[in-house]
Coordinates of C-alpha atoms in Angstrom, one line a residue:
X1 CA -10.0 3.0 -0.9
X2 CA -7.3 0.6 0.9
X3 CA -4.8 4.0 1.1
X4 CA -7.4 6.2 2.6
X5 CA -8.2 3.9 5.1
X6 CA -4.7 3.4 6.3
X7 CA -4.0 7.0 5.9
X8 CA -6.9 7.7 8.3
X9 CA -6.1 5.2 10.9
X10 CA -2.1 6.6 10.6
X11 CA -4.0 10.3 11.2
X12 CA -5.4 8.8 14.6
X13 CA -2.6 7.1 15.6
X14 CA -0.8 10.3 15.1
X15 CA -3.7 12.4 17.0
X16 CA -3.8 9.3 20.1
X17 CA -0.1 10.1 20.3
X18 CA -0.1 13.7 20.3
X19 CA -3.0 13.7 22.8
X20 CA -0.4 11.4 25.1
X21 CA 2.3 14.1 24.5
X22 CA 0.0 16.8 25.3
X23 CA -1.3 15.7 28.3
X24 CA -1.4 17.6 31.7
X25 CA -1.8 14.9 33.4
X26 CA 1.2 13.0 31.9
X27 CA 3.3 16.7 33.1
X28 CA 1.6 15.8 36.5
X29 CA 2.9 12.2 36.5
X30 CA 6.1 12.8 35.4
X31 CA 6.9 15.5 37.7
X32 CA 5.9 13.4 40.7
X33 CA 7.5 10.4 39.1
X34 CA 11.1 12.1 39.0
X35 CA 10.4 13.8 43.0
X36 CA 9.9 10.1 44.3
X37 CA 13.0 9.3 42.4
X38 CA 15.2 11.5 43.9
X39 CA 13.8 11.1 46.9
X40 CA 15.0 7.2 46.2
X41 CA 18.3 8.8 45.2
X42 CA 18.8 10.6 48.4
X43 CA 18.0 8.0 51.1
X44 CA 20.0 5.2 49.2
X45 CA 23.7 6.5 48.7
X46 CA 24.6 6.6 45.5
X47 CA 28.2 4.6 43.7
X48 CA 29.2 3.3 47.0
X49 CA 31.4 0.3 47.1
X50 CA 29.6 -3.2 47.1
X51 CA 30.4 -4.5 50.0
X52 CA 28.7 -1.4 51.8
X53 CA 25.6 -2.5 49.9
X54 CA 25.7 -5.8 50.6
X55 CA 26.3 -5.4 54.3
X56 CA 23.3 -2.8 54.4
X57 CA 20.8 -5.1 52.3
X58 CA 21.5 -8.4 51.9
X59 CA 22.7 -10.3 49.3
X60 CA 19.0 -11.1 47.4
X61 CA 17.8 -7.3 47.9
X62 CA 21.3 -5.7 46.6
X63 CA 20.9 -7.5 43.3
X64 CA 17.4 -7.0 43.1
X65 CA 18.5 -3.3 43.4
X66 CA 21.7 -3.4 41.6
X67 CA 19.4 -5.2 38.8
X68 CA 17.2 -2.0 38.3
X69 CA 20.6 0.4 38.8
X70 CA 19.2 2.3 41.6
X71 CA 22.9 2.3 43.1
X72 CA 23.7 4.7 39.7
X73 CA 20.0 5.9 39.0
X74 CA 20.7 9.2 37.8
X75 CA 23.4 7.4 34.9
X76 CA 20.8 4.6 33.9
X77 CA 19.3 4.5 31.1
X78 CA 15.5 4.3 32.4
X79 CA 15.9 7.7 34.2
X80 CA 17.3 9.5 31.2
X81 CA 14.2 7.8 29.5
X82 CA 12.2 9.6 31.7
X83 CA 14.0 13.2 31.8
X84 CA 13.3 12.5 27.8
X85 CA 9.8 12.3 28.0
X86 CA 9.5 14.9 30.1
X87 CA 11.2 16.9 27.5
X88 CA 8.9 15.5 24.5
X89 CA 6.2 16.0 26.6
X90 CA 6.9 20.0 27.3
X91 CA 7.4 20.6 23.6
X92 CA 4.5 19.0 22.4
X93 CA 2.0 21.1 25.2
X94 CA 3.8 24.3 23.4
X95 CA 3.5 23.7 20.1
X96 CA 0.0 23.0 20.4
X97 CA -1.0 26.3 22.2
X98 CA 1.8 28.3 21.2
X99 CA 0.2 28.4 17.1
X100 CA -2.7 30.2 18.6
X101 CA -0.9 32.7 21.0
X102 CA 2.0 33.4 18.3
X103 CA -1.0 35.0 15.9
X104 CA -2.9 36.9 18.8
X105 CA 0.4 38.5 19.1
X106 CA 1.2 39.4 15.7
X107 CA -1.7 40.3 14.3
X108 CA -3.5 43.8 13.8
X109 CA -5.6 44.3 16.7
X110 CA -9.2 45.8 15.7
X111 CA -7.7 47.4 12.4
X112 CA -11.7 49.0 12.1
X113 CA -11.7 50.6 15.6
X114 CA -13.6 49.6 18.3
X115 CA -16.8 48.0 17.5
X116 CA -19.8 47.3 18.9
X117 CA -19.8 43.7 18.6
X118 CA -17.0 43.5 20.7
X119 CA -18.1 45.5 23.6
X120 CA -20.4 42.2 24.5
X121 CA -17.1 40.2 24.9
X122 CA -15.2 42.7 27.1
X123 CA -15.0 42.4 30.6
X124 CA -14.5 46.8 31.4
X125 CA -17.1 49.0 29.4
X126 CA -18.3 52.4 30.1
X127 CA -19.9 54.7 28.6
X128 CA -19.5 58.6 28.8
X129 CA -22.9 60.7 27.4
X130 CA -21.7 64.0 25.8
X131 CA -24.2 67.3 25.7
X132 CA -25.1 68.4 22.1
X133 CA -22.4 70.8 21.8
X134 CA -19.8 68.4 23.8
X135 CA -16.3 68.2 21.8
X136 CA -13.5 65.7 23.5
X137 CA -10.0 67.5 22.8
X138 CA -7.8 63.8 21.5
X139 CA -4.8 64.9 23.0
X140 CA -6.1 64.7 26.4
X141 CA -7.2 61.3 25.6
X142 CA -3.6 60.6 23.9
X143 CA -1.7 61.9 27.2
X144 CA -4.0 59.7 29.0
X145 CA -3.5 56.5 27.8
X146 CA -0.1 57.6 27.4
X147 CA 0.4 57.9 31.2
X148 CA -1.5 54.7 32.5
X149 CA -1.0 52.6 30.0
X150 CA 1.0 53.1 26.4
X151 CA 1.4 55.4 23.9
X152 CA -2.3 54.5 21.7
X153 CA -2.8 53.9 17.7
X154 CA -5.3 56.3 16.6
X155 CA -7.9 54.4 14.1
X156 CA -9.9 56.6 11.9
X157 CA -13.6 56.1 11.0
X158 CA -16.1 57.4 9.3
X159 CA -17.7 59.3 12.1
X160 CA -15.7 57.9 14.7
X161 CA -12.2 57.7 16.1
X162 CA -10.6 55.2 18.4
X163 CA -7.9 54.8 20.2
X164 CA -6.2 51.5 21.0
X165 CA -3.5 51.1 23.7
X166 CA -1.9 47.6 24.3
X167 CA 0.7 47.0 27.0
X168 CA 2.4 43.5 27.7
X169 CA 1.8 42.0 24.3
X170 CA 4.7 39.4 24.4
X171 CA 3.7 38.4 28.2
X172 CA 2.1 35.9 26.5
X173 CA 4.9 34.4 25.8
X174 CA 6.1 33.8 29.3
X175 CA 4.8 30.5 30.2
X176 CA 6.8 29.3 26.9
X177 CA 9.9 30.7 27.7
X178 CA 9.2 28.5 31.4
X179 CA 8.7 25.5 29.3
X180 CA 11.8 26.2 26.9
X181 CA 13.8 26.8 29.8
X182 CA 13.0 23.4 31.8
X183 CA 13.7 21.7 28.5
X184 CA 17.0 23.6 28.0
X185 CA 17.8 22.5 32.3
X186 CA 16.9 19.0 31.5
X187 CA 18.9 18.9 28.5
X188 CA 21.7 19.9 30.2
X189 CA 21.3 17.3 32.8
X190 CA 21.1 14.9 30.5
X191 CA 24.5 16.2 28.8
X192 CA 26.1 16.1 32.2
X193 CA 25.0 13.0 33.4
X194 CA 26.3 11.4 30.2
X195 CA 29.5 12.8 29.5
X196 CA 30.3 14.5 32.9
X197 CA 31.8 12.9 35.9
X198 CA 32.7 13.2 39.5
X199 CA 35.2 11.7 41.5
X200 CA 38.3 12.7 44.1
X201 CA 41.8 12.9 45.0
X202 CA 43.3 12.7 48.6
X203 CA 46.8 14.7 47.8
X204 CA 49.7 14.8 50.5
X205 CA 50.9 18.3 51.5
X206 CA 54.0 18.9 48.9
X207 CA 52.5 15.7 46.4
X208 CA 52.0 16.0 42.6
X209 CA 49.1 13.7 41.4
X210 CA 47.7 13.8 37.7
X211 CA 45.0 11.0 38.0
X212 CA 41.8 11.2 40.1
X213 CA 39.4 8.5 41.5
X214 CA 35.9 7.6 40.0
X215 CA 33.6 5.3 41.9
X216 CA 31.8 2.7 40.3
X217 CA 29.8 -0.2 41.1
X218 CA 32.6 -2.7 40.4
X219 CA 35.4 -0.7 42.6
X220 CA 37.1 2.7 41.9
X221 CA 38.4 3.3 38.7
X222 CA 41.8 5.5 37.8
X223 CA 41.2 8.7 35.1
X224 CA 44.1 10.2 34.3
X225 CA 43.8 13.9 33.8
X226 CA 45.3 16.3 31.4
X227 CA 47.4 18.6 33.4
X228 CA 49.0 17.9 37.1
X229 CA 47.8 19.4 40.2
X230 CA 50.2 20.4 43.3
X231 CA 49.1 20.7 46.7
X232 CA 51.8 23.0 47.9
X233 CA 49.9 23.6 51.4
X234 CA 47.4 22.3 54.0
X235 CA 46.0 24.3 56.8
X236 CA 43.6 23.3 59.3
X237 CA 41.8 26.5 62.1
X238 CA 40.3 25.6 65.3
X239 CA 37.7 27.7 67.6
X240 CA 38.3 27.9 71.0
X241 CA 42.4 27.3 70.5
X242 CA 42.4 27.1 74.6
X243 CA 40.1 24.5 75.0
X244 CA 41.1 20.9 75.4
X245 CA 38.5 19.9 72.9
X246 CA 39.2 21.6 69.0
X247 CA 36.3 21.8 66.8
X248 CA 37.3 22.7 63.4
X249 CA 37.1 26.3 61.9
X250 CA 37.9 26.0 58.4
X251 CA 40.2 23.8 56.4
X252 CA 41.9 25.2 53.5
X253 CA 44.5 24.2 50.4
X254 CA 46.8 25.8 48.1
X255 CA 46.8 24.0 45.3
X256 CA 48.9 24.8 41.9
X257 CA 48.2 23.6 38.8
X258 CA 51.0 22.0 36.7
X259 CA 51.3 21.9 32.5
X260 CA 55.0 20.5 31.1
X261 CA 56.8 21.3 34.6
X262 CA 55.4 25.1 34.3
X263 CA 53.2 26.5 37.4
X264 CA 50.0 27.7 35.5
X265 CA 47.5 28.7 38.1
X266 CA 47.8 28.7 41.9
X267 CA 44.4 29.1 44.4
X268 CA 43.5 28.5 47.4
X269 CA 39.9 26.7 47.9
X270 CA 38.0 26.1 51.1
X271 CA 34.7 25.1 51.5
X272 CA 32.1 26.1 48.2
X273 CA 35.2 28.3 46.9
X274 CA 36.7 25.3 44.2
X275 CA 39.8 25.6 41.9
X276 CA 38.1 25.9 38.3
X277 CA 40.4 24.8 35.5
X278 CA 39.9 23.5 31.7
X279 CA 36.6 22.1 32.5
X280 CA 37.2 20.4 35.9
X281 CA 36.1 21.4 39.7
X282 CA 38.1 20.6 42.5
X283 CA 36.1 21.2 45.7
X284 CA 37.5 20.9 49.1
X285 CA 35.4 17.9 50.9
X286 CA 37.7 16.2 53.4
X287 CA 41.0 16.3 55.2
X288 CA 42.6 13.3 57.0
X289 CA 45.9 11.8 58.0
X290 CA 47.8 8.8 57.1
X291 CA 51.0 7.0 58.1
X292 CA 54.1 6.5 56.1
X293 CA 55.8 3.0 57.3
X294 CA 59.6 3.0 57.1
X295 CA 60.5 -0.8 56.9
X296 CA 64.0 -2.2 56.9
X297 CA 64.8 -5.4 54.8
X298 CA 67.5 -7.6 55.7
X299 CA 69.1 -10.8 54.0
X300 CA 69.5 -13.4 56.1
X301 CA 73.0 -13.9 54.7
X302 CA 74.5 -10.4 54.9
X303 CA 74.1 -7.4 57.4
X304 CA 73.1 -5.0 54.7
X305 CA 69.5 -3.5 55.6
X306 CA 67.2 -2.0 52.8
X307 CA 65.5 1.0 53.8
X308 CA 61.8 1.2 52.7
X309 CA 59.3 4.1 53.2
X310 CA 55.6 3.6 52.0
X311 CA 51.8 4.8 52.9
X312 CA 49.4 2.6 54.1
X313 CA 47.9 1.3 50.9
X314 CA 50.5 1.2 48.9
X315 CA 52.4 -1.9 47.2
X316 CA 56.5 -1.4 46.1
X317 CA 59.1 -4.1 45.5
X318 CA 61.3 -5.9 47.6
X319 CA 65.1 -5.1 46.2
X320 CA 66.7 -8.5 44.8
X321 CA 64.0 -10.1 45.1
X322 CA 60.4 -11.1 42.9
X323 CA 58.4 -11.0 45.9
X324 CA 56.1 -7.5 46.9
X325 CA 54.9 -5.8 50.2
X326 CA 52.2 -4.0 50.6
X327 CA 51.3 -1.7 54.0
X328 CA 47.9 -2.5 55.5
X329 CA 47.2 -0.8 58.3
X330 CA 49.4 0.2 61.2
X331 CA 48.2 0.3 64.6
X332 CA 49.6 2.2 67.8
X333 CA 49.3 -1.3 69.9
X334 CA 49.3 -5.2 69.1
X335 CA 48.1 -7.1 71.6
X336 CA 50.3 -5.3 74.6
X337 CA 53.6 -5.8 72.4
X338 CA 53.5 -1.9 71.4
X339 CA 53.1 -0.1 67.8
X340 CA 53.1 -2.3 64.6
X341 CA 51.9 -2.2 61.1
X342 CA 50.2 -5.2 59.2
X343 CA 51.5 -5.9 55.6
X344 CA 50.7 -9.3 53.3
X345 CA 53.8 -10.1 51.1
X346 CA 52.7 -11.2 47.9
X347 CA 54.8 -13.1 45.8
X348 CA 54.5 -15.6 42.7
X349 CA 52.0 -18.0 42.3
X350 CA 51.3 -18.1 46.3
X351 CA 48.7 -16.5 47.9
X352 CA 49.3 -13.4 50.0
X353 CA 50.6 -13.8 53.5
X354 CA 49.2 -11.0 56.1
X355 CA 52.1 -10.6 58.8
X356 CA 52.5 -8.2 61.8
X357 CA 55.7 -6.3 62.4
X358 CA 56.5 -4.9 65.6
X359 CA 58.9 -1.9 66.7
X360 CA 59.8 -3.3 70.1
X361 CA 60.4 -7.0 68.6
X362 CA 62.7 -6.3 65.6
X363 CA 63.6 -10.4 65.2
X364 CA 60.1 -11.2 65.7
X365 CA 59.4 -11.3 61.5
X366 CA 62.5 -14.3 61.7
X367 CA 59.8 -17.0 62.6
X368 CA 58.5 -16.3 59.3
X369 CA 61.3 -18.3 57.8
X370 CA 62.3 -17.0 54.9
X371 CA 65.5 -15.7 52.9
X372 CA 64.9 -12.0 54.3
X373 CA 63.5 -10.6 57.6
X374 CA 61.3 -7.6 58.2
X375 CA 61.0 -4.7 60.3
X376 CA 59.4 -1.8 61.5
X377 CA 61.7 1.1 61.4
X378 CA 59.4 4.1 62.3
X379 CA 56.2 5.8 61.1
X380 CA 55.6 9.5 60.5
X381 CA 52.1 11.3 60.0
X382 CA 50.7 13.1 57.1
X383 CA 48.1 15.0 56.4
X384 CA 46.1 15.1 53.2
X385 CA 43.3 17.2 52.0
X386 CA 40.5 16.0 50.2
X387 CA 39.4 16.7 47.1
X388 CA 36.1 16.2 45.0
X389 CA 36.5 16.3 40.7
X390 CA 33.8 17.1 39.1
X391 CA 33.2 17.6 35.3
X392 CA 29.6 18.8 34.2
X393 CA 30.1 20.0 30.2
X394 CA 26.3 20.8 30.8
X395 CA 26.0 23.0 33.7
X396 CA 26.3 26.0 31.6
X397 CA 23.5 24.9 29.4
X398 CA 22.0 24.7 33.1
X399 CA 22.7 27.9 33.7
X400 CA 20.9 29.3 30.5
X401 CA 18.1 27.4 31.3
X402 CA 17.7 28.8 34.7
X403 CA 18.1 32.6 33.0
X404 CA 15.8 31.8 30.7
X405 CA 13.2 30.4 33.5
X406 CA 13.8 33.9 35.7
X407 CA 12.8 35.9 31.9
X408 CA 9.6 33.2 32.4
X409 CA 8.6 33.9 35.0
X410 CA 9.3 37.9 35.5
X411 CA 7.2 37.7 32.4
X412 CA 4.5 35.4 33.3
X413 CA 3.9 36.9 37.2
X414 CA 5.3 40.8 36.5
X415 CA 3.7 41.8 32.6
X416 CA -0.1 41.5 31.6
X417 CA -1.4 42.2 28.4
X418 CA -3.9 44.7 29.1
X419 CA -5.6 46.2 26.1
X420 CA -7.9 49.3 26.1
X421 CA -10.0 51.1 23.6
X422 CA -11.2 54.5 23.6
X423 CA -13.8 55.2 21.2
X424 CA -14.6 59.5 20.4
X425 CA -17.6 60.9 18.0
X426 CA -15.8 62.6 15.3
X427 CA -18.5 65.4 15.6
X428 CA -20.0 67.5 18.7
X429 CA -22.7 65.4 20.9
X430 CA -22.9 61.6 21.3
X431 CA -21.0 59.1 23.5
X432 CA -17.3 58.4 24.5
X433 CA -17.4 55.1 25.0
X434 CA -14.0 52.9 26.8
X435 CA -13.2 49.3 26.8
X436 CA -10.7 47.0 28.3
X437 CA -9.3 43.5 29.1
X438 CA -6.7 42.0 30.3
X439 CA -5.5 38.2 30.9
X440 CA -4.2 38.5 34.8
X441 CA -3.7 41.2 37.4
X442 CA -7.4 42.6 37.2
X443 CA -7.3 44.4 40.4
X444 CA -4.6 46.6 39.0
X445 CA -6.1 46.7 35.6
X446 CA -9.5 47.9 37.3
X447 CA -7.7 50.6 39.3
X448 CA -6.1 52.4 36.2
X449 CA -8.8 51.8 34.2
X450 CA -11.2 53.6 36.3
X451 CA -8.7 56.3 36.7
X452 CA -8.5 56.9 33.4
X453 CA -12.6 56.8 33.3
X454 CA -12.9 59.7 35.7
X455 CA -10.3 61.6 34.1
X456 CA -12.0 61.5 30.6
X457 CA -15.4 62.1 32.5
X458 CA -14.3 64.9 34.6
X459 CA -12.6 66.5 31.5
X460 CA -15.9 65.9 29.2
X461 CA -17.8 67.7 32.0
X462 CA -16.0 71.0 31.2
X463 CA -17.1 71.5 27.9

């Protein structure tokens, strides 16, 4: 007694579920749900560096919002929950309809002919009276629903004959295909968002980089990448070339790709025409310029001076010495005392000292008091283009899914499975009697199927 009970409270625990699953409403929910949430996504800018966050919110609100991972939504593990249920949710809708569909499909529509039970359940009957001596030739009536409809199954009875044309029989099956294809996109979202990427590269014209940049909440992170990638050229095109003010045109790279010192691949990308190669996207996104410092380094006990060239951002070691500079920002006028770049020395165990050096004041670094004195040789500028890396192993998955949903819906708003039934007496006299139904598009249905009721009507008439 004890084991049927709990089998029949683990049946309706497995009914309640399935009723959840199932539910429209849930679809409804879900669907609205995931449009608020990228709505969320879209105002607030997504992987962004903290400080940007903090400065826009507030301390309190950004870890509040950092707390719930809103600045990474679409990588958390709450929206992937959702996309999930979503999924579970779409599968268990289909498999409970799709039982009942799969069998109307498949199986032998009125194997007896058309009787007269049915004719109170379809929607388009008429009835043709036939004189005494009235004979309908079956190859007029073949031809017909040959032309409007399909080529018909001739069922033979006793003292009648019918003929049974169905067009669209696997329409059915197109809000099914929908469903499999919005679990096949979402699964492929899912794939990409958790083994796909994006990130970028700012590459000087004639530089060789093989690592890109990911954003992340803690600061950007360096991925190495398999192969190396060249930009071998940078152009920029203007309108209005005689106008004082240029707006820009079109920027463009060339850009070669690199494997063991050997040129593989070289394209040029613009704008929504990326560079695709061994699973990675490069997109052209930005363009910019950048200053390379040339320092000179002098001991204070010899003449010697150490040439030095760097970009702004980047750190390199002083010669003979444990100390390191690193280029801050240069700026075309200090304080009336002309061009100068900012750099911070950092050196061991002390904290990092932030110093000006000025062009025009070449001893004006010797204040600084130390064993070697710096300055400001000259600055050149370069361009860069700006690249965005994406990896999406799912997007093809995507793509199937999307194919897959045009098939859905060309099936489920083109096709209509229309049935129709014309039943003949075997011998002279009696009634020709028609049927028909279909599950959408009535107004066309109506239009051939009263076609094909005058046609057998007018052709009855001549016997």
């Amino acid at each position: 007694m004890n084991e049927v009970v709990v089998s029949n409270i683990e049946k309706r625990v497995t009914d309640i579920l399935f009723d959840f699953f199932r539910s429209v409403k849930l679809t409804i929910f879900l669907l609205i749900l995931l449009a608020i949430l990228s709505i969320i996504g879209t105002v607030i800018k997504q992987n962004a560096p903290i400080e940007e966050y903090i400065r826009r919110y507030g301390v309190g609100l950004y870890h509040v919002l950092d707390f719930f991972n809103i600045f990474d939504m679409y990588h958390s593990w709450w929206f992937s929950a959702i996309l999930l249920l979503l999924v579970v949710n779409l599968i268990a809708c289909s498999l409970h309809r799709l039982p009942g569909v799969w069998r109307q499909i498949f199986r032998d529509s009125s194997p007896k002919g058309l009787q007269d039970s049915m004719l109170k359940t379809l929607p388009y009957v008429e009835r043709i009276e036939l004189s005494g001596s009235g004979r309908v030739d079956e190859d007029e009536i073949r031809s017909n629903l040959k032309r409007r409809f399909t080529f018909p199954k001739r069922i033979e009875g006793e003292a009648l004959v019918t003929f049974y044309s169905e067009k669209g029989r696997f329409s059915r099956l197109g809000v099914y295909i929908t469903h499999l294809s919005v679990v096949i996109i979402l699964i492929g979202g899912l794939i990409g968002s958790l083994f796909g990427f994006r990130g970028f590269v700012n590459i000087l014209e004639g530089e060789t980089v093989d690592q890109i940049i990911l954003r992340a909440k803690d600061g950007n992170i360096v991925k190495p990448i398999p192969f190396s990638i060249r930009c071998d050229e940078f152009n920029i095109t203007y309108y209005d070339l005689d106008r004082p003010e240029k707006h820009v045109k079109e920027y463009t790279s060339v850009l070669t790709i690199l494997e063991n010192g050997k040129e593989i691949l070289k394209k040029t990308i613009e704008v929504n025409h990326p560079l695709h190669y061994k699973g990675l996207v490069f997109y052209q996104s930005s363009y910019g310029s950048i200053h390379e410092i040339t320092l000179g380094v002098q001991r204070k006990t010899g003449n010697e001076k150490t040439v030095l060239k760097a970009l702004e951002g980047e750190t390199l070691p002083i010669p003979n010495s444990n100390a390191k500079i690193r280029i801050l920002r240069y700026a075309p006028q200090v304080h009336n005392f002309g061009e100068g770049v900012q750099v911070a020395l950092l050196k061991p165990d002390q904290s990092p000292q932030a110093v000006w050096l000025l062009k025009e004041r070449p001893q004006f670094d010797q204040k600084r008091d130390d064993d070697f004195i710096l300055t400001l040789e000259g600055t050149t500028i370069k361009e860069y283009t700006g690249l965005q890396v994406t990896k999406d192993p799912g997007v093809w998955i995507v793509w199937i899914g999307c194919s897959l949903m045009v098939l859905g819906f060309i099936a489920s708003f083109f096709f209509s499975h229309q049935r129709t039934w014309v039943r003949i007496p075997v011998k002279a006299g009696g009634e020709i009697v028609l049927a028909g139904t279909t599950n959408k598009n009535k107004v066309e249905f109506e239009k051939k199927f009263g076609e094909l009721v005058e046609e057998i009507r007018k052709k009855s008439s001549e016997f």
